[in-house]
XYZ file of C-alpha atoms in Angstrom:
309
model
C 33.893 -5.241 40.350
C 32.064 -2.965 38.070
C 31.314 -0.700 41.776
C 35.164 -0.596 42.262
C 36.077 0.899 38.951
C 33.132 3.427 38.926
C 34.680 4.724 42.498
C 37.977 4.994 40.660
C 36.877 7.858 38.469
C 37.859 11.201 39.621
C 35.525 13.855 39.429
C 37.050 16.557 37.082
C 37.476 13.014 34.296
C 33.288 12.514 34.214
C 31.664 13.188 31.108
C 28.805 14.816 30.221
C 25.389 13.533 30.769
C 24.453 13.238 27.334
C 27.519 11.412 26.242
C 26.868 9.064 29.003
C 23.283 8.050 28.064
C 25.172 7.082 24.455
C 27.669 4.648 25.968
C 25.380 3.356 28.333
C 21.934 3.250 26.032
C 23.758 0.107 23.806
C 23.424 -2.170 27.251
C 19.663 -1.178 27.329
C 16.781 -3.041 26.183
C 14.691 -1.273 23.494
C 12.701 1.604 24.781
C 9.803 0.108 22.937
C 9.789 -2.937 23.679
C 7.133 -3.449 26.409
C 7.637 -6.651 28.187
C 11.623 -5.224 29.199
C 11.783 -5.748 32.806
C 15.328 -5.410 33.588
C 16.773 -2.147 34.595
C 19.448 -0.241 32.354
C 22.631 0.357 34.235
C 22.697 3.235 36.567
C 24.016 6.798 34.205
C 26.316 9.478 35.584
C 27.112 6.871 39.154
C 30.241 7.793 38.638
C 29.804 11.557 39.350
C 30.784 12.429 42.779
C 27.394 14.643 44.122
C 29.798 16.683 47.248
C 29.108 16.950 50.191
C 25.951 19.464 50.128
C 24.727 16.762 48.017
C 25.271 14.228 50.503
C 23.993 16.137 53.163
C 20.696 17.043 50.972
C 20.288 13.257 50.431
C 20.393 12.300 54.006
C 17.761 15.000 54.635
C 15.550 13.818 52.248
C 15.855 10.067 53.702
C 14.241 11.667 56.889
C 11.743 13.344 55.582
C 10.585 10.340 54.253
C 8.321 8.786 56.932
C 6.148 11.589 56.228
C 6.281 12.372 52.473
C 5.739 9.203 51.632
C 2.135 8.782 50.660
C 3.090 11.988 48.137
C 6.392 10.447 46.951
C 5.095 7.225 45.149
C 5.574 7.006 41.406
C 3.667 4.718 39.160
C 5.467 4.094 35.821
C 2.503 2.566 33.361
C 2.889 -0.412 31.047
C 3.367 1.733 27.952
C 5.430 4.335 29.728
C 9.407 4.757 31.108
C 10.564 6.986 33.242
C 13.533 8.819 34.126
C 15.006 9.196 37.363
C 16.986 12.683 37.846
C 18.826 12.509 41.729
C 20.144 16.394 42.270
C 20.022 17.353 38.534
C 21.773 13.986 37.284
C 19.719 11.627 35.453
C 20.846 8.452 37.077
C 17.953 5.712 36.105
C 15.838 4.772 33.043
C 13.260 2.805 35.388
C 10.368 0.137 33.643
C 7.075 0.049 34.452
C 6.095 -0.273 38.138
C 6.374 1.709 41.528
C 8.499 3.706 42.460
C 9.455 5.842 45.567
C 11.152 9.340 44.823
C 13.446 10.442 47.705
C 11.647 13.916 48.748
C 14.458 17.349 48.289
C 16.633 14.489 45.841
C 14.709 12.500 43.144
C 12.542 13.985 39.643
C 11.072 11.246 38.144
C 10.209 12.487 33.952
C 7.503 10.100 32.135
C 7.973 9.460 28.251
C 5.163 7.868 26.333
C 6.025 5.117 24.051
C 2.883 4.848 21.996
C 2.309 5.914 18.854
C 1.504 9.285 18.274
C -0.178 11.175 15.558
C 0.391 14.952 14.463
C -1.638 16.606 12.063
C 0.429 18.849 9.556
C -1.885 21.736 9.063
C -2.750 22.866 5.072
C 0.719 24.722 3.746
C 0.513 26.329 0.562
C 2.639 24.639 -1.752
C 4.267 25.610 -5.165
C 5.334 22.160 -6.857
C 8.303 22.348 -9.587
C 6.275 23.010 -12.376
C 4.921 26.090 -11.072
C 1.302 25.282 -9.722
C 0.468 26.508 -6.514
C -1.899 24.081 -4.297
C -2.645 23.602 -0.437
C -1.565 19.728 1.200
C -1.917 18.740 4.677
C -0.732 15.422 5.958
C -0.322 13.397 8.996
C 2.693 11.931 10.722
C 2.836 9.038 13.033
C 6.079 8.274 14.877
C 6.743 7.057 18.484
C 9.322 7.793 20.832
C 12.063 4.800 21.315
C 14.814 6.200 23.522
C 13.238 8.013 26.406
C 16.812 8.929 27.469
C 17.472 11.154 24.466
C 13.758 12.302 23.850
C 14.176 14.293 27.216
C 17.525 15.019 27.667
C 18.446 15.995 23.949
C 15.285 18.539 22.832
C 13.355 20.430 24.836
C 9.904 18.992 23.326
C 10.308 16.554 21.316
C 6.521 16.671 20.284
C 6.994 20.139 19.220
C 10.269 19.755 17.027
C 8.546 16.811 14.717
C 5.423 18.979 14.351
C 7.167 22.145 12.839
C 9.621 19.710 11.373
C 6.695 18.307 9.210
C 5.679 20.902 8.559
C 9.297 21.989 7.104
C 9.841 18.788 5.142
C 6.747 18.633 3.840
C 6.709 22.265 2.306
C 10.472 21.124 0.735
C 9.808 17.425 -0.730
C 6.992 18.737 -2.509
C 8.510 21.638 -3.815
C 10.920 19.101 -6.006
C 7.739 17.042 -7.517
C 5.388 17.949 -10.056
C 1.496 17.915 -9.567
C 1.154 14.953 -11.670
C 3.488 13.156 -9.601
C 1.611 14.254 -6.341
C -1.854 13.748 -7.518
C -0.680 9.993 -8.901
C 1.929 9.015 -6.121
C 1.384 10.038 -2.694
C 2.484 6.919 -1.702
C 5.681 7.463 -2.609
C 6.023 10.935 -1.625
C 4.611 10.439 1.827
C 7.764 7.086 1.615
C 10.390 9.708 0.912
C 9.133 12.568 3.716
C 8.959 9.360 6.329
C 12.834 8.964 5.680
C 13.933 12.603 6.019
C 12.050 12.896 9.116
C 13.106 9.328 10.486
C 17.083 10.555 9.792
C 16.675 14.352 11.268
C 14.765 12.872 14.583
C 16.705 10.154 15.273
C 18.814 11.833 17.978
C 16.188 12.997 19.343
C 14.997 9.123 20.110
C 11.930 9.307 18.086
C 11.351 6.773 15.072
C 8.884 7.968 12.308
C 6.796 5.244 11.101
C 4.744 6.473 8.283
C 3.353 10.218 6.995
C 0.062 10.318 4.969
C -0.627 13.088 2.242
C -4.093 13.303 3.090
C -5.533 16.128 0.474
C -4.346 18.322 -2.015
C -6.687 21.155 -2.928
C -6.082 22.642 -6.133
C -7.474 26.192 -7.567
C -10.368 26.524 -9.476
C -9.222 27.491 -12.207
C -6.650 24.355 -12.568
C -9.626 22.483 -11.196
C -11.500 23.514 -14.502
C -8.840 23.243 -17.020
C -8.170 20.183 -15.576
C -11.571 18.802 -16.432
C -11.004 20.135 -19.705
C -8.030 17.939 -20.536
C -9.858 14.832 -18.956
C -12.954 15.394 -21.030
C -10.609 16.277 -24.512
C -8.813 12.414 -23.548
C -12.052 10.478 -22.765
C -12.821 11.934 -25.958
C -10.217 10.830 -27.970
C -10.357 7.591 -26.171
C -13.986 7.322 -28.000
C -13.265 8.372 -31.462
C -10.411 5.705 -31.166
C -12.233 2.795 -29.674
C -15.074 3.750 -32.714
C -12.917 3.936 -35.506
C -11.431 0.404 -34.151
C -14.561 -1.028 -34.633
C -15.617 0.178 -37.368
C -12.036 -1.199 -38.899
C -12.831 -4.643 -37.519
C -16.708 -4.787 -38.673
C -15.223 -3.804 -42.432
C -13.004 -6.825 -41.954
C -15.824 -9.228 -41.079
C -18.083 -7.647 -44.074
C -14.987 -7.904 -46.919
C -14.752 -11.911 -45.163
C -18.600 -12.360 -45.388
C -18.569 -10.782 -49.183
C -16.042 -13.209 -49.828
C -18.155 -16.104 -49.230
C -21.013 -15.043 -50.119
C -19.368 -14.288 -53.519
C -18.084 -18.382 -53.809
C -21.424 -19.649 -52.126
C -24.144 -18.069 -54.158
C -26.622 -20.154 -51.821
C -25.606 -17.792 -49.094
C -27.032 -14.685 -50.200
C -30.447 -16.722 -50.783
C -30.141 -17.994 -46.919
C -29.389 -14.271 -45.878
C -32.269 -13.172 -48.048
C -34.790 -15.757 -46.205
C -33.387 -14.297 -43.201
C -34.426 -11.041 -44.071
C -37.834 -12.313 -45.003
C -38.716 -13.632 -41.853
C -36.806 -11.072 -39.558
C -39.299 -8.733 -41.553
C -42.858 -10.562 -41.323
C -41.719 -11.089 -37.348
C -42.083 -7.190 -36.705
C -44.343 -5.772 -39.566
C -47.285 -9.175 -40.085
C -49.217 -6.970 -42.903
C -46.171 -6.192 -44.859
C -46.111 -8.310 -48.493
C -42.532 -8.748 -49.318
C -42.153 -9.897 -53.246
C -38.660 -11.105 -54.099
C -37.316 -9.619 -57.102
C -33.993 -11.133 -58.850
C -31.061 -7.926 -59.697
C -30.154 -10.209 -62.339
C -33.316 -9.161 -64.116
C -32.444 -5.602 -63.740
C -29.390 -5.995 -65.145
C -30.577 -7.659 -68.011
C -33.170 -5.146 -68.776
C -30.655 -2.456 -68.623
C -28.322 -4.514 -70.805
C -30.939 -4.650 -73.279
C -32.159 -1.029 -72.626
C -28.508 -0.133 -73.682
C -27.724 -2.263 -76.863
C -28.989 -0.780 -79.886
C -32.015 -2.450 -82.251
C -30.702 -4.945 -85.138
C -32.660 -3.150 -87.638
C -30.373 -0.435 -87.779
C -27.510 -2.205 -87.775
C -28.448 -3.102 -91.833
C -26.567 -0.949 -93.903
């Protein structure tokens, strides 16, 4: 049935070629998925080829007791392959082999693995006005080998100067402490431009990687600076923290000590033998304050004689 109706279609009502991989790519199986065996429906059938077409396939039928050890085409596991009878791209074929009709048939391989381009260093000026040099890489693989071939003339060129492009632009809108601190989510963001602009071309971008970002010596050194002035703030802080906290655990200790007079004479054995552990010859004599005081008391007050009018 679906023969009769293709016949039906006059010549001067066929579409374009490109149009026609559209309508027909939606009864496809993925491009990437590997273990598709079953062939996509035949594009551009309906297209009548004349009859110098006709003619120049029947030729090419003969010749093909003897072109056929040069005719054979071997489509790989990871590769597809489209089939292009007189200029028309007629076939997206799965792996396996294939014969191509000598004068009639151009069979054009697509890779489907994953590929990586290298974004060479651009010189970048980021939105607050520092100028820096970032290279990345971009990994994307090719899922619709219809419009990877058919749609852009090299496909692997395009996404390479479109890296380069995009990456140039999204960091132009950052800041370099956003860049140095979230690549991650600047390499996210790039991955979804480039995934929108090449998806007519049949490629899907899986991930982009900032890899470095070399700054200028100067900024280098100034940046130092600042990370040296914070580490040392960070110290005087921590410090006067713990100084604060050891004045808290003295003013506590005072505080019993000055309810358990027996404490200070513990802490003062403590000293005593902390002291004849590390010096043996020293003679340590223990000496009351409370005598001191007194003898200043005494020192102070005046004689009683005197006091005799």
């Amino acid at each position: 049935m679906q023969a009769q109706k293709v016949s039906q279609v006059p010549q001067e009502e066929t579409k374009d070629t490109t149009i026609q991989i559209q309508q027909h790519v939606r009864d496809m199986a993925p491009a990437n998925d590997l273990q598709t065996t079953r062939e996509p429906d035949i594009l551009g059938s309906g297209a009548s080829t004349g009859y110098l077409g006709q003619y120049i396939i029947i030729f090419g039928y003969l010749l093909l007791p003897f072109l056929f050890p040069f005719r054979v085409v071997v489509v790989q596991q990871y590769e597809r392959a489209l089939r292009f009878r007189l200029g028309r791209m007629v076939q997206i074929v799965p792996p396996g082999v294939y014969y191509a009709v000598p004068l009639v048939d151009t069979f054009r391989k697509v890779d489907l693995r994953v590929r990586t381009v290298e974004v060479p260093r651009q010189s970048v000026i980021t939105r607050d006005g520092v100028s820096c040099n970032v290279d990345a890489v971009i990994y994307y693989s090719v899922v619709n080998a219809a419009a990877a071939i058919c749609n852009v003339a090299s496909y692997a060129n395009s996404t390479f100067l479109l890296g380069q492009t995009t990456l140039r632009s999204v960091l132009g809108q950052v800041d370099l402490d956003t860049l140095l601190a979230k690549r991650d989510q600047i390499g996210e963001e790039m991955r979804k431009v480039l995934d929108k602009e090449t998806e007519s071309w049949g490629i899907r971008v899986s991930n982009v990687e900032i890899r470095d970002v070399v700054l200028p010596t100067d900024m280098i050194r100034f940046m130092a600076s600042q990370a040296e002035a914070e580490r040392e703030r960070r110290a005087k802080i921590i410090s006067a923290d713990g100084e604060f906290q050891s004045s808290q655990k003295l003013a506590e200790a005072a505080a019993v000590m000055q309810r358990e007079p027996m404490t200070l004479q513990l802490r003062y054995l403590q000293t005593l033998a902390q002291i004849s552990a590390e010096n043996n010859s020293t003679i340590v004599f223990p000496l009351p304050i409370d005598i001191f005081r007194a003898l200043a008391r005494s020192a102070e007050s005046p004689p009683v004689g005197n006091n005799i009018p």
